[in-house]
Tab-separated table of C-alpha atoms and ligand atoms in Angstrom:
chain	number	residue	atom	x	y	z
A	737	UNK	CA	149.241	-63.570	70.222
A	738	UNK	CA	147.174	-61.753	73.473
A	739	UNK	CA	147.699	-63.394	76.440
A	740	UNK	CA	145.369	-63.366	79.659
A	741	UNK	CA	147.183	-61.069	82.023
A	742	UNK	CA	144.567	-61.598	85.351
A	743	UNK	CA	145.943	-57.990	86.902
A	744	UNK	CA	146.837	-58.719	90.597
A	745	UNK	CA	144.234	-56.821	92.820
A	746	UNK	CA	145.153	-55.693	96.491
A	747	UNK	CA	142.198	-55.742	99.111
A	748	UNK	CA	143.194	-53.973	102.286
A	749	UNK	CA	139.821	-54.297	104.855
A	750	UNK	CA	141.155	-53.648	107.766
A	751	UNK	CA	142.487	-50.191	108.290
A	752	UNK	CA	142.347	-47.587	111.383
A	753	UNK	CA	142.049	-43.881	110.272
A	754	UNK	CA	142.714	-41.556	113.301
A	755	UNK	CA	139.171	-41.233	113.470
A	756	UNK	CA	140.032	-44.647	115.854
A	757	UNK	CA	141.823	-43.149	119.636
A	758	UNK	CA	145.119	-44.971	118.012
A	759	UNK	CA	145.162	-44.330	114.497
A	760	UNK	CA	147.489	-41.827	113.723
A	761	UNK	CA	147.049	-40.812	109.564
A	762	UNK	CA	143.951	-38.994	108.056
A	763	UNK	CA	141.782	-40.469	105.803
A	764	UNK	CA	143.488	-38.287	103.056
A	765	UNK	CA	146.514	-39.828	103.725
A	766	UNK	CA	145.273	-43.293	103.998
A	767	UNK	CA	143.828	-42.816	100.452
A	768	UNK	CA	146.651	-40.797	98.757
A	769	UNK	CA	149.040	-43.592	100.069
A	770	UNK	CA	146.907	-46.365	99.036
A	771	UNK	CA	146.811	-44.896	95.568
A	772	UNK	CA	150.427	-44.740	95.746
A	773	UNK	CA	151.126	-48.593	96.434
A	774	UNK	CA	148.720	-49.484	94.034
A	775	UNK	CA	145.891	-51.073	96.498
A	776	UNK	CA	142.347	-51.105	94.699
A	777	UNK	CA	139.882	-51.641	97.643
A	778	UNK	CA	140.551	-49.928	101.452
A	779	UNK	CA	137.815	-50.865	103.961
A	780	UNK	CA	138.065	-48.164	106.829
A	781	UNK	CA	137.402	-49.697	110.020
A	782	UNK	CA	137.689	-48.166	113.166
A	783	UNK	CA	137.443	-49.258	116.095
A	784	UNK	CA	134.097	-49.367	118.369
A	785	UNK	CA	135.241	-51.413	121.514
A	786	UNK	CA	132.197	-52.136	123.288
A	787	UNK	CA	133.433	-51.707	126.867
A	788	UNK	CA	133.991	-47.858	126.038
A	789	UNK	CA	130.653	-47.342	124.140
A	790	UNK	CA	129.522	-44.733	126.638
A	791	UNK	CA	132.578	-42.931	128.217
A	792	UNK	CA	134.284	-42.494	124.877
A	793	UNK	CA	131.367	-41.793	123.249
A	794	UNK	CA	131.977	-44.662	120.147
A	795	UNK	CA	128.402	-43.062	118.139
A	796	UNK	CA	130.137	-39.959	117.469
A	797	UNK	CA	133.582	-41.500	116.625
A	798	UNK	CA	132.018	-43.691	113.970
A	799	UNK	CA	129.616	-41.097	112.884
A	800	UNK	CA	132.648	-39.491	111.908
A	801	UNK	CA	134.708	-41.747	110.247
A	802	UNK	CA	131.512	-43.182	108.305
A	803	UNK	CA	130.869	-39.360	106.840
A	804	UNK	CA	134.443	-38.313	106.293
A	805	UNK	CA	134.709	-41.845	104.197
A	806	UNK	CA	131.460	-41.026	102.696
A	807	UNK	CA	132.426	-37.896	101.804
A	808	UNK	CA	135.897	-38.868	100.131
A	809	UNK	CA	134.784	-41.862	98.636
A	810	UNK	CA	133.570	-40.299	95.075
A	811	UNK	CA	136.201	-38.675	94.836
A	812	UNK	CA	138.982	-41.372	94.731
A	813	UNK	CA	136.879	-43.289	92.899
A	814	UNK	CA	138.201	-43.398	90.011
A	815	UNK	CA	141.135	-45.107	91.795
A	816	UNK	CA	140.467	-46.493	94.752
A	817	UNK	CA	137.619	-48.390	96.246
A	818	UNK	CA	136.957	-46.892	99.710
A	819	UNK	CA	134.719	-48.961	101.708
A	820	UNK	CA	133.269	-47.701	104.945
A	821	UNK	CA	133.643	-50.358	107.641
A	822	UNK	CA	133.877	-51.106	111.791
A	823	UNK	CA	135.537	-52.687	113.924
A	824	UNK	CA	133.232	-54.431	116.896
A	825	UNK	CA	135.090	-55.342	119.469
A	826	UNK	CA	133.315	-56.719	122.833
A	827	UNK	CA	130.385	-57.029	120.707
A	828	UNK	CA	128.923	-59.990	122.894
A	829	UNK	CA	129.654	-57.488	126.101
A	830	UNK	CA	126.404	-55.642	125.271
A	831	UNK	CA	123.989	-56.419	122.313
A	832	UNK	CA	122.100	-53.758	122.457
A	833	UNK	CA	125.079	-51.085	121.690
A	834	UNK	CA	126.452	-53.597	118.974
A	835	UNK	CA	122.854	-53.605	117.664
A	836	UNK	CA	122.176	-49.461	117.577
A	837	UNK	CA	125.542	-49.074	116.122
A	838	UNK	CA	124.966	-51.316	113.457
A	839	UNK	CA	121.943	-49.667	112.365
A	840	UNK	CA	123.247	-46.329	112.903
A	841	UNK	CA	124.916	-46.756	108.905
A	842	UNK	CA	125.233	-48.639	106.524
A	843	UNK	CA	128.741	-50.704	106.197
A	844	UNK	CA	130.185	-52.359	103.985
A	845	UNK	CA	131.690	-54.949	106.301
A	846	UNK	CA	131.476	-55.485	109.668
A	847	UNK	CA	134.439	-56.918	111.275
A	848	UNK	CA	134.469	-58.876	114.899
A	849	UNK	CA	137.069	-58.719	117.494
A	850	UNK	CA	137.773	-59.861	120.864
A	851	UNK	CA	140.415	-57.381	122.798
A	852	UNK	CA	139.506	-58.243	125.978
A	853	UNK	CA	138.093	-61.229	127.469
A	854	UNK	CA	136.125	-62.014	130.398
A	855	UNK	CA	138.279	-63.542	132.390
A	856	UNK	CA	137.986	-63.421	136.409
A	857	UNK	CA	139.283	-59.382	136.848
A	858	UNK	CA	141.525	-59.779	133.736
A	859	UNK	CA	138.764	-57.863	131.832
A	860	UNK	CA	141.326	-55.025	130.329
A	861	UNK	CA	141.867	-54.786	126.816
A	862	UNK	CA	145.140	-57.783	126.758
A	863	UNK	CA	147.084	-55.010	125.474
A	864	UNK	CA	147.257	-53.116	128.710
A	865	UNK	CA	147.693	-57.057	131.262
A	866	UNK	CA	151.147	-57.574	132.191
A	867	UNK	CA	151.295	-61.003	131.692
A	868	UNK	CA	154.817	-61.326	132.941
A	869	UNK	CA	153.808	-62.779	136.315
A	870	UNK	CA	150.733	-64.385	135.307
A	871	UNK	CA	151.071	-68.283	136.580
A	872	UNK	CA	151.277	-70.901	134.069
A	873	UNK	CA	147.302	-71.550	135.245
A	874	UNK	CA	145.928	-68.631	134.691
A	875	UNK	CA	147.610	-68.044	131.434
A	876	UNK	CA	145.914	-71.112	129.821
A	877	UNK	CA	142.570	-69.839	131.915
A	878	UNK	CA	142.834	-66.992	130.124
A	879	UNK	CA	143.642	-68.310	126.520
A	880	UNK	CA	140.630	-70.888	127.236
A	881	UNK	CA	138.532	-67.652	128.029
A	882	UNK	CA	139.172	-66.102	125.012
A	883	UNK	CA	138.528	-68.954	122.744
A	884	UNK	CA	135.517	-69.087	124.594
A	885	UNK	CA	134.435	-65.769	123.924
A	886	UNK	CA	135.275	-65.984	119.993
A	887	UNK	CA	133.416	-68.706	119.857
A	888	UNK	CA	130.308	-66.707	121.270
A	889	UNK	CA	130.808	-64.120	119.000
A	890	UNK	CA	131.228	-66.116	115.753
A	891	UNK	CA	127.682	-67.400	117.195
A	892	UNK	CA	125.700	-64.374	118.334
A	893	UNK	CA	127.375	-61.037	116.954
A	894	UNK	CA	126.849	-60.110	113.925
A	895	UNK	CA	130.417	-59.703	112.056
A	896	UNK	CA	131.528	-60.582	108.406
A	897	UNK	CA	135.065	-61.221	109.218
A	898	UNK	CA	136.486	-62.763	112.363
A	899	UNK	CA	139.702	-60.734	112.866
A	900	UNK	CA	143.340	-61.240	114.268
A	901	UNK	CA	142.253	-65.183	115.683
A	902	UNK	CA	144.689	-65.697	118.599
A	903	UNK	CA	145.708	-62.072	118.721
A	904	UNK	CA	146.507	-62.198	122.610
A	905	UNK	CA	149.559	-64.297	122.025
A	906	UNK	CA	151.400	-61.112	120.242
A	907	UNK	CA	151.219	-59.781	123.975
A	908	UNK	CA	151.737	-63.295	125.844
A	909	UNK	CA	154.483	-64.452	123.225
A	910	UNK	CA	155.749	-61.169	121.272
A	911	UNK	CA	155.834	-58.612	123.857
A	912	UNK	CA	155.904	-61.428	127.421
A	913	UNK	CA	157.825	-64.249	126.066
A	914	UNK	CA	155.781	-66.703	127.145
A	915	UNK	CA	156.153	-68.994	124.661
A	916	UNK	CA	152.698	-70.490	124.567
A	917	UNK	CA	152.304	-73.219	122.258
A	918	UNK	CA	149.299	-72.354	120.310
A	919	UNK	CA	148.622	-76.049	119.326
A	920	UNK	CA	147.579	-77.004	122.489
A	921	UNK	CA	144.791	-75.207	121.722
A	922	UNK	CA	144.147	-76.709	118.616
A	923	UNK	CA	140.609	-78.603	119.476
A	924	UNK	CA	139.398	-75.152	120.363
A	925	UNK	CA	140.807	-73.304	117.384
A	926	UNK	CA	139.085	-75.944	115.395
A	927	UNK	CA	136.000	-75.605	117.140
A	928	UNK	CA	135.874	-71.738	116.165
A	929	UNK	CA	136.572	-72.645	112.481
A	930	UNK	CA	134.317	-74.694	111.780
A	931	UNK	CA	131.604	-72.449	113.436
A	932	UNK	CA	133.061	-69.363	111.220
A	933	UNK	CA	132.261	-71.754	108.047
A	934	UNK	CA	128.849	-72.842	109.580
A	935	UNK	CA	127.850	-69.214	110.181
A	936	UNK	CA	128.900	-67.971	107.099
A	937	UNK	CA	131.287	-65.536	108.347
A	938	UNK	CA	135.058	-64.649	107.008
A	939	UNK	CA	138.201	-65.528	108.410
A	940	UNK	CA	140.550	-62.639	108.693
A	941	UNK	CA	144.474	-63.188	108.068
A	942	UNK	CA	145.808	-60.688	109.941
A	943	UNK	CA	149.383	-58.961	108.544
A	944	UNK	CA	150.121	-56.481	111.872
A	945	UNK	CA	152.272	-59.388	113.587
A	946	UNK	CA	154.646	-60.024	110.681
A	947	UNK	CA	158.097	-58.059	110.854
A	948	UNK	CA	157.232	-57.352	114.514
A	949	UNK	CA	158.162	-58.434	117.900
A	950	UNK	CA	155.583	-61.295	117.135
A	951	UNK	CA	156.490	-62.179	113.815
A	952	UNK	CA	154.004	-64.099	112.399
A	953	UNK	CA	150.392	-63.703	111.092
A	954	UNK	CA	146.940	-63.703	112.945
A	955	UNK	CA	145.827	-66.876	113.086
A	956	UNK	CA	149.691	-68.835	112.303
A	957	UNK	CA	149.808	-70.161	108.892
A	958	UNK	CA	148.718	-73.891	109.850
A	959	UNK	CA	145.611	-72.388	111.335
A	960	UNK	CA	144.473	-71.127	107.798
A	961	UNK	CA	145.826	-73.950	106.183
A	962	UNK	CA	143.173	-76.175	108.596
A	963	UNK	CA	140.888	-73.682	107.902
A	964	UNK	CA	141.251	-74.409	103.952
A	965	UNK	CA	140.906	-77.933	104.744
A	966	UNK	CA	137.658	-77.463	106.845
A	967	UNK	CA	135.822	-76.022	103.773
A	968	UNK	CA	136.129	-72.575	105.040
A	969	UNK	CA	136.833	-70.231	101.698
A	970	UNK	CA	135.845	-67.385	102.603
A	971	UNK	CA	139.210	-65.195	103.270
A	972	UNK	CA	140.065	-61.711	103.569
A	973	UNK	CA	143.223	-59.636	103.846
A	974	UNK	CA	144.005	-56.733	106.906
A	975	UNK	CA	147.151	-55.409	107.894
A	976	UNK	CA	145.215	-53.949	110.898
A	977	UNK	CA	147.072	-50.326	109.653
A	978	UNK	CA	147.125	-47.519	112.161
A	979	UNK	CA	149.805	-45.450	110.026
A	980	UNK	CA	149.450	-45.038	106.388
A	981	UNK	CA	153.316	-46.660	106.278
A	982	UNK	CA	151.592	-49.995	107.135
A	983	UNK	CA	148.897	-50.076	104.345
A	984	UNK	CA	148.757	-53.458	103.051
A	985	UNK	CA	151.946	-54.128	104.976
A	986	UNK	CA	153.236	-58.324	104.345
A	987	UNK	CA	150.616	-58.811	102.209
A	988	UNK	CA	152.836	-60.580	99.344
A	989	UNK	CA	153.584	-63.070	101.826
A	990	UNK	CA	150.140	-63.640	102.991
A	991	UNK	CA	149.161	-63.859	99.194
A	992	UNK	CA	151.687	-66.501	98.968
A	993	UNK	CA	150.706	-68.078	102.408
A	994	UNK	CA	147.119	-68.590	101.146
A	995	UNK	CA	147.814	-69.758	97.410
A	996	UNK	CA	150.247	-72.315	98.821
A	997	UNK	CA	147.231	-73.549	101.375
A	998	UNK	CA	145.095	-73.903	97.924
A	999	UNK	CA	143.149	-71.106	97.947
A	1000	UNK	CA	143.143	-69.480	94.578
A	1001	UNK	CA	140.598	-66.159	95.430
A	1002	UNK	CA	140.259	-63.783	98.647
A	1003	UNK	CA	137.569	-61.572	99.221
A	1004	UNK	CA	136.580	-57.941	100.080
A	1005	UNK	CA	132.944	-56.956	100.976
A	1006	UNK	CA	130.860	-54.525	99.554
A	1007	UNK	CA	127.480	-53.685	101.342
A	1008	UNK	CA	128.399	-56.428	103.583
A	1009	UNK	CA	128.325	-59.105	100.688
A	1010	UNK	CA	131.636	-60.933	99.800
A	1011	UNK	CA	133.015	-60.079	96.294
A	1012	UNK	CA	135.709	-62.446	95.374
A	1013	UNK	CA	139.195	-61.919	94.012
A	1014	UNK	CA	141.491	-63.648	92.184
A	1015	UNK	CA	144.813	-64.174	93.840
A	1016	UNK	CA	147.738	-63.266	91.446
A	1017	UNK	CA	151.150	-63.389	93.058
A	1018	UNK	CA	153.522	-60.440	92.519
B	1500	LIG	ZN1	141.524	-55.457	116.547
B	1501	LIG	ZN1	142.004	-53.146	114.133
């Protein structure tokens, strides 16, 4: 007797190729190690940080990753989906270069971050604040801030997929040891969910924490759970690569994580439309 075997598909869309100022793997290598661990659909996003539009000259860098992905595509094909994608961040910053750089190409997805927030003169990318001395004020200031500033993007930039939600705490609580308790921000957290649903968008579960210093995913797993119980359904998968060694990195666990939440498909996007997938556990 045949049985249904529903294969188990692996959706990577949110990868950094070096064409990004901290990738560190080609393209080729992306691809040929993709192939390798058996991941179907690789969404190359690098990054286009807002703040640096001009003196880092972002046009060029993503004119260059969009052809070199254009050019490779057909030919791995036949066993890999490559996907050519970005990754906005500081999109809200300045809506007119988030606006010529989306029209510049077309992507397949779009994905939304906040890596710095306007916050009095804390306006670096967090990954660069010492937040060692930072009072116990100005810490939650700053967390507010950026909650703030999601929310504004989830309402005015246009992104498919909201990555890495509460990303800063990998600094404050992975790298400072703050130990911020994220549910004190719950209201807020909430508050951006339910606008990601409303507008449509994707929530990103974000694998680059996991197995680190931080250990744990981007947004925790009761965040996705409430975002499950919101109505929010659309989901996608990024392990936020910069080294082909991290490809799809934790993702049986966030598989797990968002089967045992109740979601039974994830999604990857395709000319900036979702496509769902079923989610088969390995
Ligand atoms: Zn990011
Ligand atoms: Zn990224």
């Amino acid at each position: 007797m045949m049985t249904d075997v529903v294969e188990r598909v692996l959706c990577d869309m949110h990868v950094h190729s070096d064409h990004s100022h901290d990738g560190k793997s080609s393209l080729e290598e992306l691809i040929a190690e993709s192939i390798r661990r058996g991941i179907s659909v690789l969404a190359i996003t690098d990054h286009c940080d807002v703040e640096y539009y001009l003196p880092w000259d972002q046009r060029s860098v993503i004119r260059g990753s969009v052809s070199e992905v254009g050019a490779l595509a057909p030919r791995a094909a036949d066993r890999l989906t490559l996907l050519t994608g970005i990754e906005i961040g500081e999109g809200i910053w300045s809506p007119e270069h988030t606006e010529e750089i989306l029209g510049d190409h077309r992507y397949d997805v779009v994905i939304g971050s906040v890596h710095a927030v306007r916050y009095g003169t804390l306006t670096d990318p967090y990954s660069k604040i010492d937040f060692a001395t930072l009072s116990e004020e100005a810490l939650h200031g700053y967390l507010c801030a950026y909650f703030e500033d999601l929310y504004e993007m989830v309402e005015t930039s246009p992104c498919d997929v909201v990555a890495h939600l509460t990303c800063p705490l990998r600094y404050i609580n992975g790298i400072y040891r703050r130990n911020v308790d994220v549910r004190r921000y719950e209201m807020q957290i909430e508050r951006v969910l339910r606008h990601i649903i409303a507008k449509g968008r994707a929530l990103e579960v974000n694998t680059s924490g996991v197995g680190g210093a931080y250990g744990a995913f981007m947004p925790d797993a009761w965040i996705v759970r409430r975002y499950f119980e919101l109505g929010g359904r659309r989901i996608t998968l990024g392990s936020d690569a910069h080294t082909a060694e991290r490809l799809a990195a934790s993702f049986d666990e966030a598989l797990t994580l968002l089967s045992s939440c109740g979601f039974d498909t994830y999604y990857y996007y395709r000319d900036r439309r979702p496509v769902p997938c079923p989610i088969v556990l390995a």
